[in-house]
mmCIF file of C-alpha atoms in Angstrom:
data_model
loop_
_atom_site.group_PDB
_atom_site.id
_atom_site.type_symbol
_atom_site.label_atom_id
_atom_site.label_comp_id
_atom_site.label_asym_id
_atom_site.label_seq_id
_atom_site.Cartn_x
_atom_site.Cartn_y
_atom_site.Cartn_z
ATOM 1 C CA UNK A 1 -148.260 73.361 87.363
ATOM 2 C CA UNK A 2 -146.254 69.980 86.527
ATOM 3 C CA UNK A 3 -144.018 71.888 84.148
ATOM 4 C CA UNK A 4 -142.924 74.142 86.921
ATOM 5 C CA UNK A 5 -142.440 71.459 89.762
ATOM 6 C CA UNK A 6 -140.614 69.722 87.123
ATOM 7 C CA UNK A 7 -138.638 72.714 86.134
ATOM 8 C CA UNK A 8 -138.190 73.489 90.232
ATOM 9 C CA UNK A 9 -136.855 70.128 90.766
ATOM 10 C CA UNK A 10 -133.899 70.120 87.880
ATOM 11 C CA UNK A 11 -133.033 73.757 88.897
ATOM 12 C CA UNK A 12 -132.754 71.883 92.496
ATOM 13 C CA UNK A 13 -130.392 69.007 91.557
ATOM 14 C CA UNK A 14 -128.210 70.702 89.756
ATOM 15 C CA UNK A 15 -127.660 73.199 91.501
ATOM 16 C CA UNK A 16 -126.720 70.934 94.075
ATOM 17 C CA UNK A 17 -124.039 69.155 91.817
ATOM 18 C CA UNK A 18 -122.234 72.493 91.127
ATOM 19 C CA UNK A 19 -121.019 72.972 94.574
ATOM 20 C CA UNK A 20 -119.896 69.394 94.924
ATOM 21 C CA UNK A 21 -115.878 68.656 94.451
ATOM 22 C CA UNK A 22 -114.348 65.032 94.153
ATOM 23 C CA UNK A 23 -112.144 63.964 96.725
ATOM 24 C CA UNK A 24 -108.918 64.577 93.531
ATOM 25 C CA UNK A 25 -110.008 67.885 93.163
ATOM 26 C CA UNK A 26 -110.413 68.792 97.020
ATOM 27 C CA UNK A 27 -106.523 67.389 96.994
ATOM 28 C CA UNK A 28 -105.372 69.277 94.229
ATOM 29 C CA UNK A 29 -106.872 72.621 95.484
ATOM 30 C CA UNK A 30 -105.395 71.734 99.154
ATOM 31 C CA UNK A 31 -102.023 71.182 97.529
ATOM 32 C CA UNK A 32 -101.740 74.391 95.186
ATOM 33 C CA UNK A 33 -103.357 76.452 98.208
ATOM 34 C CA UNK A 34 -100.593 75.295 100.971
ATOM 35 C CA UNK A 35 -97.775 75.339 98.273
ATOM 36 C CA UNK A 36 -98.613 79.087 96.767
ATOM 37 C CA UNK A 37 -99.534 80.357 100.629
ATOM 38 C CA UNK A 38 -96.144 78.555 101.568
ATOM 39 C CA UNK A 39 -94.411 80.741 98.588
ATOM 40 C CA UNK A 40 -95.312 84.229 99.271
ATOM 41 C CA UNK A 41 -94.358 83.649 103.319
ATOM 42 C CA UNK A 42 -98.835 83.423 104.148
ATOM 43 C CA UNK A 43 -96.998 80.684 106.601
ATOM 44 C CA UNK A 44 -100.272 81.325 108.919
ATOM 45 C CA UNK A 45 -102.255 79.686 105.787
ATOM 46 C CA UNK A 46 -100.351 76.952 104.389
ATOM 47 C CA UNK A 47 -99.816 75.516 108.335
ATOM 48 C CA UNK A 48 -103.737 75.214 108.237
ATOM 49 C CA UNK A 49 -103.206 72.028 105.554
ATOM 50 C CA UNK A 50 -100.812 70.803 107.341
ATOM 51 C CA UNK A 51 -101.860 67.298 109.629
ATOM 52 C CA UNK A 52 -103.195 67.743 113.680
ATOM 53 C CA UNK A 53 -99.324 67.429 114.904
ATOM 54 C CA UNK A 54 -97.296 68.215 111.513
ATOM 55 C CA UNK A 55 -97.535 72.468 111.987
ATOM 56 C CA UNK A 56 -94.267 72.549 114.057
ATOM 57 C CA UNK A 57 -92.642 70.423 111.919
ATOM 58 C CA UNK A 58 -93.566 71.847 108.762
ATOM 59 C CA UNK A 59 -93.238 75.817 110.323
ATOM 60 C CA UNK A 60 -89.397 74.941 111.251
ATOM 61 C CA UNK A 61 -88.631 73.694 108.255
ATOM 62 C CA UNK A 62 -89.496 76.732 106.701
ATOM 63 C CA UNK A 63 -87.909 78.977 108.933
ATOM 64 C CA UNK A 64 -85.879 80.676 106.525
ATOM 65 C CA UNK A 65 -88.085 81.063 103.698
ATOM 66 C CA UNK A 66 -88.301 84.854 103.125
ATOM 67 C CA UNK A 67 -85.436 85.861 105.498
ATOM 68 C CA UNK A 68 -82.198 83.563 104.097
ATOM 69 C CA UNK A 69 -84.125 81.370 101.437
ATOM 70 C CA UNK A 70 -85.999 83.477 98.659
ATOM 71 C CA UNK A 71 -88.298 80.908 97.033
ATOM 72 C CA UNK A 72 -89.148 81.669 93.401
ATOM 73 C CA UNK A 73 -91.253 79.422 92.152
ATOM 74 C CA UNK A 74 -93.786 76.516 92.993
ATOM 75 C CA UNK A 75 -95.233 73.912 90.666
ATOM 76 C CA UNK A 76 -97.173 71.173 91.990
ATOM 77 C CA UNK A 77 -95.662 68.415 89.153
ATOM 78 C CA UNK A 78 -97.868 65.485 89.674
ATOM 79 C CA UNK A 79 -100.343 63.663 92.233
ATOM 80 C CA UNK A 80 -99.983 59.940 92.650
ATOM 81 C CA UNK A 81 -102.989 58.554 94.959
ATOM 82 C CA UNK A 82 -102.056 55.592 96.836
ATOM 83 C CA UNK A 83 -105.323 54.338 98.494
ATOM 84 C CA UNK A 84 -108.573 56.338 99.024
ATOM 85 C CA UNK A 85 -107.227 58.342 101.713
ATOM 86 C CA UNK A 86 -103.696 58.850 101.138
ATOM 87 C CA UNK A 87 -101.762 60.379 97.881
ATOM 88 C CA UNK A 88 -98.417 61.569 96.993
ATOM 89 C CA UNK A 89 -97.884 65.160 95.403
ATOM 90 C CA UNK A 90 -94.769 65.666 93.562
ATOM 91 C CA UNK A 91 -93.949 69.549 94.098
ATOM 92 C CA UNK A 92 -91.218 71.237 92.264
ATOM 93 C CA UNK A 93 -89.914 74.399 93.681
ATOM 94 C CA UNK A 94 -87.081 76.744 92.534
ATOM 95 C CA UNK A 95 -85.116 78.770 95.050
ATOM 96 C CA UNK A 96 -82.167 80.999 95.439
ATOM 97 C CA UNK A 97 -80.015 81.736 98.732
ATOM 98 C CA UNK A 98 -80.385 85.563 99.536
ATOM 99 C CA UNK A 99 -76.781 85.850 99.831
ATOM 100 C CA UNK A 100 -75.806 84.474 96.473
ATOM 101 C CA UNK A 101 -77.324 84.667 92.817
ATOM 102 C CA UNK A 102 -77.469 80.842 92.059
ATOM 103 C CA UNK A 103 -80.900 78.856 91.228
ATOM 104 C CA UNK A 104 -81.250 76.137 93.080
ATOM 105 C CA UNK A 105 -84.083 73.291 92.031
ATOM 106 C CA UNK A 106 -85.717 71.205 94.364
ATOM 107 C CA UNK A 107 -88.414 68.061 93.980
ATOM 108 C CA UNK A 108 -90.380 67.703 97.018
ATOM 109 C CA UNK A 109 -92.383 64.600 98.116
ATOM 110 C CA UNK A 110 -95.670 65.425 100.087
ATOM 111 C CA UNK A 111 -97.593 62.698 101.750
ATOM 112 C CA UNK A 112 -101.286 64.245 101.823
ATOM 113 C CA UNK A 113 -104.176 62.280 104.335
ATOM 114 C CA UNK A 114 -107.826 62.697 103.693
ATOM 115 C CA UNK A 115 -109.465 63.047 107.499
ATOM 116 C CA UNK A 116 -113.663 63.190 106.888
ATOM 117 C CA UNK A 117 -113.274 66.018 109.738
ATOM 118 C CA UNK A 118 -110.046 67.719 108.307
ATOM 119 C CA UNK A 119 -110.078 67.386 104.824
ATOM 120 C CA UNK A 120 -106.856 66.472 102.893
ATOM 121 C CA UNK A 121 -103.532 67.555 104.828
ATOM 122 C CA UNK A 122 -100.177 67.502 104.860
ATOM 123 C CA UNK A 123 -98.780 64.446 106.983
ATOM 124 C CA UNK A 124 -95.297 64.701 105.911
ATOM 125 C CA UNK A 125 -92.533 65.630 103.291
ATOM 126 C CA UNK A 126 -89.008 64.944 102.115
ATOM 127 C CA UNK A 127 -86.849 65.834 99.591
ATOM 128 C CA UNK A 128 -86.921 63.907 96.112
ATOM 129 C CA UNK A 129 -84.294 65.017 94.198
ATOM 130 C CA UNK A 130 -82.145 68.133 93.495
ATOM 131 C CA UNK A 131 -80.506 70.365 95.453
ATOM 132 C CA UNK A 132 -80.082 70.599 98.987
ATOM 133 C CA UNK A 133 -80.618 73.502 101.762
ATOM 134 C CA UNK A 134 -84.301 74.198 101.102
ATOM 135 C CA UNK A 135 -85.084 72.834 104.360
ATOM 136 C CA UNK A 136 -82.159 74.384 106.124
ATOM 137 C CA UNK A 137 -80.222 71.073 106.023
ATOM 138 C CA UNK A 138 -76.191 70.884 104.928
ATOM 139 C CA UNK A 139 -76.009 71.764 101.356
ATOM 140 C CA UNK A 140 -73.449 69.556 99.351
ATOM 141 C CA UNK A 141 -72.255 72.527 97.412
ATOM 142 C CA UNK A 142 -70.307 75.264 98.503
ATOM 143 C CA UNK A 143 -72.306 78.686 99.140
ATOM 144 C CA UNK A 144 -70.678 81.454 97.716
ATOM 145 C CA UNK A 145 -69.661 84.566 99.443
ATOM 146 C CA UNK A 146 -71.606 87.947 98.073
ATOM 147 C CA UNK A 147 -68.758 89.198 95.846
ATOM 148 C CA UNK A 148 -67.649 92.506 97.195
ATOM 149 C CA UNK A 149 -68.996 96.194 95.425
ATOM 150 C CA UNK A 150 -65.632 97.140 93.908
ATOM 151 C CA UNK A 151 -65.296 100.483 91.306
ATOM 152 C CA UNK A 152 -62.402 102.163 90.144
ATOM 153 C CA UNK A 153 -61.069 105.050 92.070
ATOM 154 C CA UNK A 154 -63.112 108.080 90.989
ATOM 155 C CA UNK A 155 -60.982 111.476 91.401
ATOM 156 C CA UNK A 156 -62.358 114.742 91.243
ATOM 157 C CA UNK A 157 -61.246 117.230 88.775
ATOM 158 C CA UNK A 158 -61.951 120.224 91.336
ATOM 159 C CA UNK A 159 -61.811 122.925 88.377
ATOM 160 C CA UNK A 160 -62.712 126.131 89.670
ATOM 161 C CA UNK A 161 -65.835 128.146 88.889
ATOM 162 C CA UNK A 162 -64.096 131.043 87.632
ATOM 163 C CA UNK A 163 -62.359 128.928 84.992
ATOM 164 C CA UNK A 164 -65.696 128.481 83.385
#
């Protein structure tokens, strides 16, 4: 009878550990969720990580992902806690303008907060390095224009049936 309240008790504890995330890994799962929902337009998802006042903020400056900004690819680069309840995630994020074939590259700077009621969010964010225009705001470089469909004048040999 020991050997099975024993045996009860272990199968108790750990499964009680499983479940259990640290506060980094809570973070890190926050930060890929928001970042991937953020990628394929799931706008309604990622604006759930962002802060209690930050959803307008961070809905407008997305605005144009999916209609003039096509946004390729994500990477969350690095995570860089700066107290207990406060980190910085590094987020790397290749994009193209719909109008034009050029890759653009783009290091954002998230500020994350860790609320007991919320969970970690998104307070604020601001471009690192690289290019310009992921945001909406004046790109340095020049956007090119959609180069025109152009072919060679096709003419029409208009041979008869009956010649065949």
């Amino acid at each position: 009878m020991m050997r099975i309240t024993l045996g009860l008790m272990l199968a108790l504890s750990v499964s009680g550990c499983i479940g259990q995330h640290s506060s980094g890994q809570r973070l890190v799962d926050s930060a890929r969720e928001l970042n991937e929902a953020s990628r394929f337009g799931r706008m309604d998802v990622a604006a759930e990580y962002a802060a209690k006042g930050a959803e307008r903020s961070f809905l407008e400056r997305r605005s144009s992902w999916g209609n003039d900004i096509r946004v390729v690819d994500i990477n969350v680069a690095g995570i860089e806690p700066t107290d207990t309840e406060n980190a910085i995630v590094l987020v790397q994020v290749a994009w193209t303008h719909m109008a034009e074939g050029t890759l653009h590259t783009t290091t954002l700077k998230q500020y994350w907060e860790e609320r007991a009621d919320q969970g970690w969010r998104l307070a604020r964010e601001q471009r690192a390095s690289g290019d310009a225009g992921l945001f909406g705001e004046a790109s340095s470089a020049p956007r090119q224009k959609p180069q025109e469909d152009v072919h060679f004048p096709s003419k029409s040999l208009g041979a008869s049936r009956a010649a065949y």
